């Protein structure tokens, strides 16, 4: 926006000040101000949140509330090694921690009932025909909108990095790719932060994702 157009707007605002105050009150905190609405559901993604026993590409659920608890598989074939755990803890503390989520590591995870640990990270084959390095699926839908427990599987061999962990965690809280966002954006749009595909290793949330999270939770 050029400086002259700002000046023109400010002159008009003198006449419309009463209406402007009303508009701000109604829209404050809503994602309409964001670059794009990439929080499920959008007009391009309304498939519903369902319970799945394994990954099938269904990633369309919000998490059930603003208290975001997570657990990392600590034994058996799907356990995360120390270096993978350190990446997840760092992403949750430094990338998701500053949002309106209340993020905490759940050392006594719940896998049943109505207050399950929200996100369970596993190191595992992704199990889909496409060559994805990570996948997110809802294990226990609370409604067609929200999931009580999401599983994130990321391949071994060094794939637990900041960008992909941020990306799959984004899906676990309802964030979508550019082609499901409204207005629709390119999947490679840089303003999608770590929800861009393919995902850069060092990418974080960036402003648009944070605005959508904070408007929703
Ligand atoms: Zn994705």
mmCIF file of C-alpha atoms and ligand atoms in Angstrom:
data_model
loop_
_atom_site.group_PDB
_atom_site.id
_atom_site.type_symbol
_atom_site.label_atom_id
_atom_site.label_comp_id
_atom_site.label_asym_id
_atom_site.label_seq_id
_atom_site.Cartn_x
_atom_site.Cartn_y
_atom_site.Cartn_z
ATOM 1 C CA UNK A 1 0.000 0.000 0.000
ATOM 2 C CA UNK A 2 1.394 3.377 -0.960
ATOM 3 C CA UNK A 3 1.593 6.263 1.453
ATOM 4 C CA UNK A 4 -0.900 8.408 -0.545
ATOM 5 C CA UNK A 5 -3.581 5.691 -0.255
ATOM 6 C CA UNK A 6 -3.088 5.498 3.520
ATOM 7 C CA UNK A 7 -3.613 9.249 3.689
ATOM 8 C CA UNK A 8 -6.841 8.970 1.705
ATOM 9 C CA UNK A 9 -8.098 6.227 4.038
ATOM 10 C CA UNK A 10 -7.302 8.240 7.123
ATOM 11 C CA UNK A 11 -9.301 11.206 5.794
ATOM 12 C CA UNK A 12 -12.323 8.946 5.195
ATOM 13 C CA UNK A 13 -11.944 7.439 8.646
ATOM 14 C CA UNK A 14 -12.796 10.783 10.212
ATOM 15 C CA UNK A 15 -16.283 10.582 8.685
ATOM 16 C CA UNK A 16 -16.725 6.844 9.345
ATOM 17 C CA UNK A 17 -15.194 6.561 12.787
ATOM 18 C CA UNK A 18 -18.378 5.272 14.471
ATOM 19 C CA UNK A 19 -18.803 2.502 11.890
ATOM 20 C CA UNK A 20 -15.110 1.605 12.024
ATOM 21 C CA UNK A 21 -15.236 1.036 15.783
ATOM 22 C CA UNK A 22 -18.190 -1.346 15.392
ATOM 23 C CA UNK A 23 -16.433 -3.335 12.652
ATOM 24 C CA UNK A 24 -13.258 -3.791 14.675
ATOM 25 C CA UNK A 25 -15.217 -5.066 17.669
ATOM 26 C CA UNK A 26 -16.960 -7.731 15.571
ATOM 27 C CA UNK A 27 -13.920 -9.001 13.687
ATOM 28 C CA UNK A 28 -11.235 -8.831 16.373
ATOM 29 C CA UNK A 29 -9.523 -12.184 16.856
ATOM 30 C CA UNK A 30 -11.154 -13.799 13.825
ATOM 31 C CA UNK A 31 -9.084 -15.312 11.039
ATOM 32 C CA UNK A 32 -10.598 -13.034 8.388
ATOM 33 C CA UNK A 33 -7.655 -10.703 8.838
ATOM 34 C CA UNK A 34 -5.231 -13.505 8.032
ATOM 35 C CA UNK A 35 -3.567 -13.911 4.630
ATOM 36 C CA UNK A 36 -5.654 -17.031 4.122
ATOM 37 C CA UNK A 37 -7.922 -19.205 6.262
ATOM 38 C CA UNK A 38 -6.063 -22.522 6.402
ATOM 39 C CA UNK A 39 -7.821 -23.874 9.496
ATOM 40 C CA UNK A 40 -10.150 -26.810 8.954
ATOM 41 C CA UNK A 41 -12.948 -26.549 7.856
ATOM 42 C CA UNK A 42 -12.776 -24.301 4.796
ATOM 43 C CA UNK A 43 -14.947 -24.155 1.694
ATOM 44 C CA UNK A 44 -12.369 -26.457 0.020
ATOM 45 C CA UNK A 45 -12.048 -28.998 2.843
ATOM 46 C CA UNK A 46 -15.185 -30.180 4.623
ATOM 47 C CA UNK A 47 -14.679 -33.937 4.597
ATOM 48 C CA UNK A 48 -15.310 -34.364 8.336
ATOM 49 C CA UNK A 49 -13.242 -35.672 11.224
ATOM 50 C CA UNK A 50 -13.397 -39.454 11.697
ATOM 51 C CA UNK A 51 -11.684 -42.054 13.887
ATOM 52 C CA UNK A 52 -9.082 -44.027 11.933
ATOM 53 C CA UNK A 53 -7.047 -47.062 12.966
ATOM 54 C CA UNK A 54 -4.174 -46.043 10.682
ATOM 55 C CA UNK A 55 -3.143 -43.395 8.195
ATOM 56 C CA UNK A 56 -5.161 -42.969 5.003
ATOM 57 C CA UNK A 57 -4.440 -39.332 4.182
ATOM 58 C CA UNK A 58 -7.378 -38.073 6.280
ATOM 59 C CA UNK A 59 -5.994 -35.105 8.191
ATOM 60 C CA UNK A 60 -9.055 -32.888 8.599
ATOM 61 C CA UNK A 61 -9.722 -32.338 12.288
ATOM 62 C CA UNK A 62 -9.141 -29.601 14.805
ATOM 63 C CA UNK A 63 -7.816 -30.683 18.190
ATOM 64 C CA UNK A 64 -10.442 -30.631 20.922
ATOM 65 C CA UNK A 65 -9.323 -27.590 22.915
ATOM 66 C CA UNK A 66 -6.527 -25.106 23.623
ATOM 67 C CA UNK A 67 -4.774 -27.398 26.122
ATOM 68 C CA UNK A 68 -2.380 -29.257 23.852
ATOM 69 C CA UNK A 69 -0.788 -32.311 25.459
ATOM 70 C CA UNK A 70 1.660 -34.581 23.671
ATOM 71 C CA UNK A 71 3.513 -37.844 24.193
ATOM 72 C CA UNK A 72 6.361 -39.481 22.313
ATOM 73 C CA UNK A 73 6.403 -43.253 21.975
ATOM 74 C CA UNK A 74 9.169 -44.361 24.340
ATOM 75 C CA UNK A 75 9.466 -48.126 23.788
ATOM 76 C CA UNK A 76 9.203 -50.776 21.113
ATOM 77 C CA UNK A 77 9.577 -50.495 17.355
ATOM 78 C CA UNK A 78 7.916 -47.057 17.070
ATOM 79 C CA UNK A 79 9.895 -45.304 19.792
ATOM 80 C CA UNK A 80 11.629 -42.001 19.175
ATOM 81 C CA UNK A 81 15.378 -41.843 19.753
ATOM 82 C CA UNK A 82 16.773 -39.082 21.957
ATOM 83 C CA UNK A 83 17.620 -36.822 19.012
ATOM 84 C CA UNK A 84 14.077 -37.169 17.634
ATOM 85 C CA UNK A 85 12.571 -36.454 21.054
ATOM 86 C CA UNK A 86 14.696 -33.338 21.342
ATOM 87 C CA UNK A 87 13.362 -32.053 17.996
ATOM 88 C CA UNK A 88 9.726 -32.611 19.040
ATOM 89 C CA UNK A 89 10.245 -30.965 22.438
ATOM 90 C CA UNK A 90 11.947 -27.990 20.789
ATOM 91 C CA UNK A 91 9.167 -27.547 18.216
ATOM 92 C CA UNK A 92 6.450 -27.795 20.862
ATOM 93 C CA UNK A 93 8.194 -25.350 23.200
ATOM 94 C CA UNK A 94 9.508 -22.778 20.726
ATOM 95 C CA UNK A 95 7.078 -23.009 17.770
ATOM 96 C CA UNK A 96 3.697 -23.946 19.308
ATOM 97 C CA UNK A 97 4.403 -22.730 22.858
ATOM 98 C CA UNK A 98 4.174 -19.012 21.933
ATOM 99 C CA UNK A 99 0.701 -19.465 20.356
ATOM 100 C CA UNK A 100 -2.544 -19.409 22.355
ATOM 101 C CA UNK A 101 -2.154 -23.160 22.944
ATOM 102 C CA UNK A 102 -1.167 -24.252 26.432
ATOM 103 C CA UNK A 103 1.449 -26.854 25.434
ATOM 104 C CA UNK A 104 2.708 -29.584 27.755
ATOM 105 C CA UNK A 105 4.538 -32.883 27.567
ATOM 106 C CA UNK A 106 2.296 -35.598 29.012
ATOM 107 C CA UNK A 107 4.431 -38.069 30.970
ATOM 108 C CA UNK A 108 1.334 -40.087 31.990
ATOM 109 C CA UNK A 109 -0.436 -40.394 28.635
ATOM 110 C CA UNK A 110 -4.112 -41.338 28.322
ATOM 111 C CA UNK A 111 -5.146 -43.585 25.429
ATOM 112 C CA UNK A 112 -8.810 -43.977 26.272
ATOM 113 C CA UNK A 113 -11.676 -42.034 27.814
ATOM 114 C CA UNK A 114 -12.788 -38.503 27.038
ATOM 115 C CA UNK A 115 -9.541 -36.647 27.852
ATOM 116 C CA UNK A 116 -6.873 -38.492 25.890
ATOM 117 C CA UNK A 117 -3.383 -37.143 25.294
ATOM 118 C CA UNK A 118 -3.883 -34.946 22.231
ATOM 119 C CA UNK A 119 -0.902 -35.892 20.076
ATOM 120 C CA UNK A 120 1.108 -39.136 20.078
ATOM 121 C CA UNK A 121 4.349 -39.059 18.070
ATOM 122 C CA UNK A 122 5.719 -42.291 16.650
ATOM 123 C CA UNK A 123 8.732 -43.068 14.513
ATOM 124 C CA UNK A 124 7.302 -45.400 11.947
ATOM 125 C CA UNK A 125 6.823 -46.209 8.315
ATOM 126 C CA UNK A 126 4.085 -43.900 7.089
ATOM 127 C CA UNK A 127 2.149 -46.735 5.476
ATOM 128 C CA UNK A 128 0.666 -44.920 2.531
ATOM 129 C CA UNK A 129 1.266 -45.481 -1.144
ATOM 130 C CA UNK A 130 2.478 -41.927 -1.666
ATOM 131 C CA UNK A 131 6.080 -41.187 -0.763
ATOM 132 C CA UNK A 132 5.289 -39.030 2.273
ATOM 133 C CA UNK A 133 7.819 -38.807 5.093
ATOM 134 C CA UNK A 134 5.165 -38.033 7.685
ATOM 135 C CA UNK A 135 1.454 -38.501 8.268
ATOM 136 C CA UNK A 136 -1.191 -37.512 10.819
ATOM 137 C CA UNK A 137 -4.408 -39.359 11.578
ATOM 138 C CA UNK A 138 -7.192 -39.082 14.137
ATOM 139 C CA UNK A 139 -7.454 -42.092 16.415
ATOM 140 C CA UNK A 140 -10.531 -40.875 18.296
ATOM 141 C CA UNK A 141 -12.838 -38.260 16.812
ATOM 142 C CA UNK A 142 -14.724 -36.215 19.401
ATOM 143 C CA UNK A 143 -17.069 -34.836 16.712
ATOM 144 C CA UNK A 144 -17.059 -34.275 12.955
ATOM 145 C CA UNK A 145 -14.954 -31.183 13.703
ATOM 146 C CA UNK A 146 -12.619 -32.141 16.522
ATOM 147 C CA UNK A 147 -10.318 -35.022 17.443
ATOM 148 C CA UNK A 148 -9.516 -36.176 20.975
ATOM 149 C CA UNK A 149 -6.289 -37.960 19.985
ATOM 150 C CA UNK A 150 -4.134 -37.622 16.885
ATOM 151 C CA UNK A 151 -1.216 -39.853 15.890
ATOM 152 C CA UNK A 152 1.763 -38.464 14.018
ATOM 153 C CA UNK A 153 4.066 -40.913 12.272
ATOM 154 C CA UNK A 154 7.360 -39.737 10.849
ATOM 155 C CA UNK A 155 9.839 -42.050 9.176
ATOM 156 C CA UNK A 156 13.131 -42.919 10.824
ATOM 157 C CA UNK A 157 16.485 -42.129 9.298
ATOM 158 C CA UNK A 158 16.688 -38.450 10.162
ATOM 159 C CA UNK A 159 13.196 -37.298 9.104
ATOM 160 C CA UNK A 160 12.353 -35.939 12.567
ATOM 161 C CA UNK A 161 13.383 -32.367 11.764
ATOM 162 C CA UNK A 162 11.856 -29.028 12.738
ATOM 163 C CA UNK A 163 9.974 -28.357 9.494
ATOM 164 C CA UNK A 164 8.242 -31.734 9.115
ATOM 165 C CA UNK A 165 7.468 -31.957 12.844
ATOM 166 C CA UNK A 166 5.928 -28.469 12.664
ATOM 167 C CA UNK A 167 3.976 -29.524 9.519
ATOM 168 C CA UNK A 168 2.456 -32.712 10.926
ATOM 169 C CA UNK A 169 1.698 -31.023 14.260
ATOM 170 C CA UNK A 170 -0.044 -28.310 12.233
ATOM 171 C CA UNK A 171 -2.292 -30.971 10.677
ATOM 172 C CA UNK A 172 -2.982 -32.352 14.162
ATOM 173 C CA UNK A 173 -4.440 -28.989 15.198
ATOM 174 C CA UNK A 174 -6.365 -28.462 11.939
ATOM 175 C CA UNK A 175 -4.013 -26.565 9.630
ATOM 176 C CA UNK A 176 -4.373 -27.334 5.918
ATOM 177 C CA UNK A 177 -2.278 -27.118 2.753
ATOM 178 C CA UNK A 178 -2.530 -24.117 0.428
ATOM 179 C CA UNK A 179 -4.877 -25.889 -2.008
ATOM 180 C CA UNK A 180 -7.435 -26.387 0.801
ATOM 181 C CA UNK A 181 -7.095 -22.839 2.141
ATOM 182 C CA UNK A 182 -9.588 -20.044 1.537
ATOM 183 C CA UNK A 183 -8.724 -18.043 -0.477
ATOM 184 C CA UNK A 184 -6.916 -20.943 -2.147
ATOM 185 C CA UNK A 185 -3.142 -20.590 -2.266
ATOM 186 C CA UNK A 186 -0.323 -22.481 -3.914
ATOM 187 C CA UNK A 187 0.970 -25.407 -1.832
ATOM 188 C CA UNK A 188 4.399 -23.796 -2.192
ATOM 189 C CA UNK A 189 3.273 -20.339 -0.966
ATOM 190 C CA UNK A 190 5.954 -19.160 1.494
ATOM 191 C CA UNK A 191 3.398 -17.470 3.744
ATOM 192 C CA UNK A 192 2.108 -20.931 4.679
ATOM 193 C CA UNK A 193 5.269 -21.432 6.752
ATOM 194 C CA UNK A 194 5.805 -25.077 7.661
ATOM 195 C CA UNK A 195 2.419 -26.015 6.103
ATOM 196 C CA UNK A 196 4.040 -25.438 2.729
ATOM 197 C CA UNK A 197 4.681 -28.616 0.711
ATOM 198 C CA UNK A 198 7.308 -29.779 0.204
ATOM 199 C CA UNK A 199 8.320 -28.613 3.675
ATOM 200 C CA UNK A 200 11.661 -26.947 4.364
ATOM 201 C CA UNK A 201 13.617 -28.562 7.189
ATOM 202 C CA UNK A 202 13.960 -25.381 9.273
ATOM 203 C CA UNK A 203 10.511 -23.863 8.697
ATOM 204 C CA UNK A 204 8.325 -22.694 11.607
ATOM 205 C CA UNK A 205 4.689 -21.553 11.801
ATOM 206 C CA UNK A 206 4.998 -17.910 10.614
ATOM 207 C CA UNK A 207 2.274 -15.267 10.973
ATOM 208 C CA UNK A 208 -0.613 -16.752 8.964
ATOM 209 C CA UNK A 209 -0.629 -20.084 10.807
ATOM 210 C CA UNK A 210 -0.318 -18.373 14.190
ATOM 211 C CA UNK A 211 -3.235 -16.036 13.388
ATOM 212 C CA UNK A 212 -5.409 -19.006 12.397
ATOM 213 C CA UNK A 213 -4.488 -20.962 15.548
ATOM 214 C CA UNK A 214 -5.117 -18.018 17.852
ATOM 215 C CA UNK A 215 -8.439 -17.207 16.183
ATOM 216 C CA UNK A 216 -9.603 -20.813 16.657
ATOM 217 C CA UNK A 217 -8.343 -21.777 20.136
HETATM 218 ZN ZN1 LIG B 1 0.612 -32.111 4.855
#
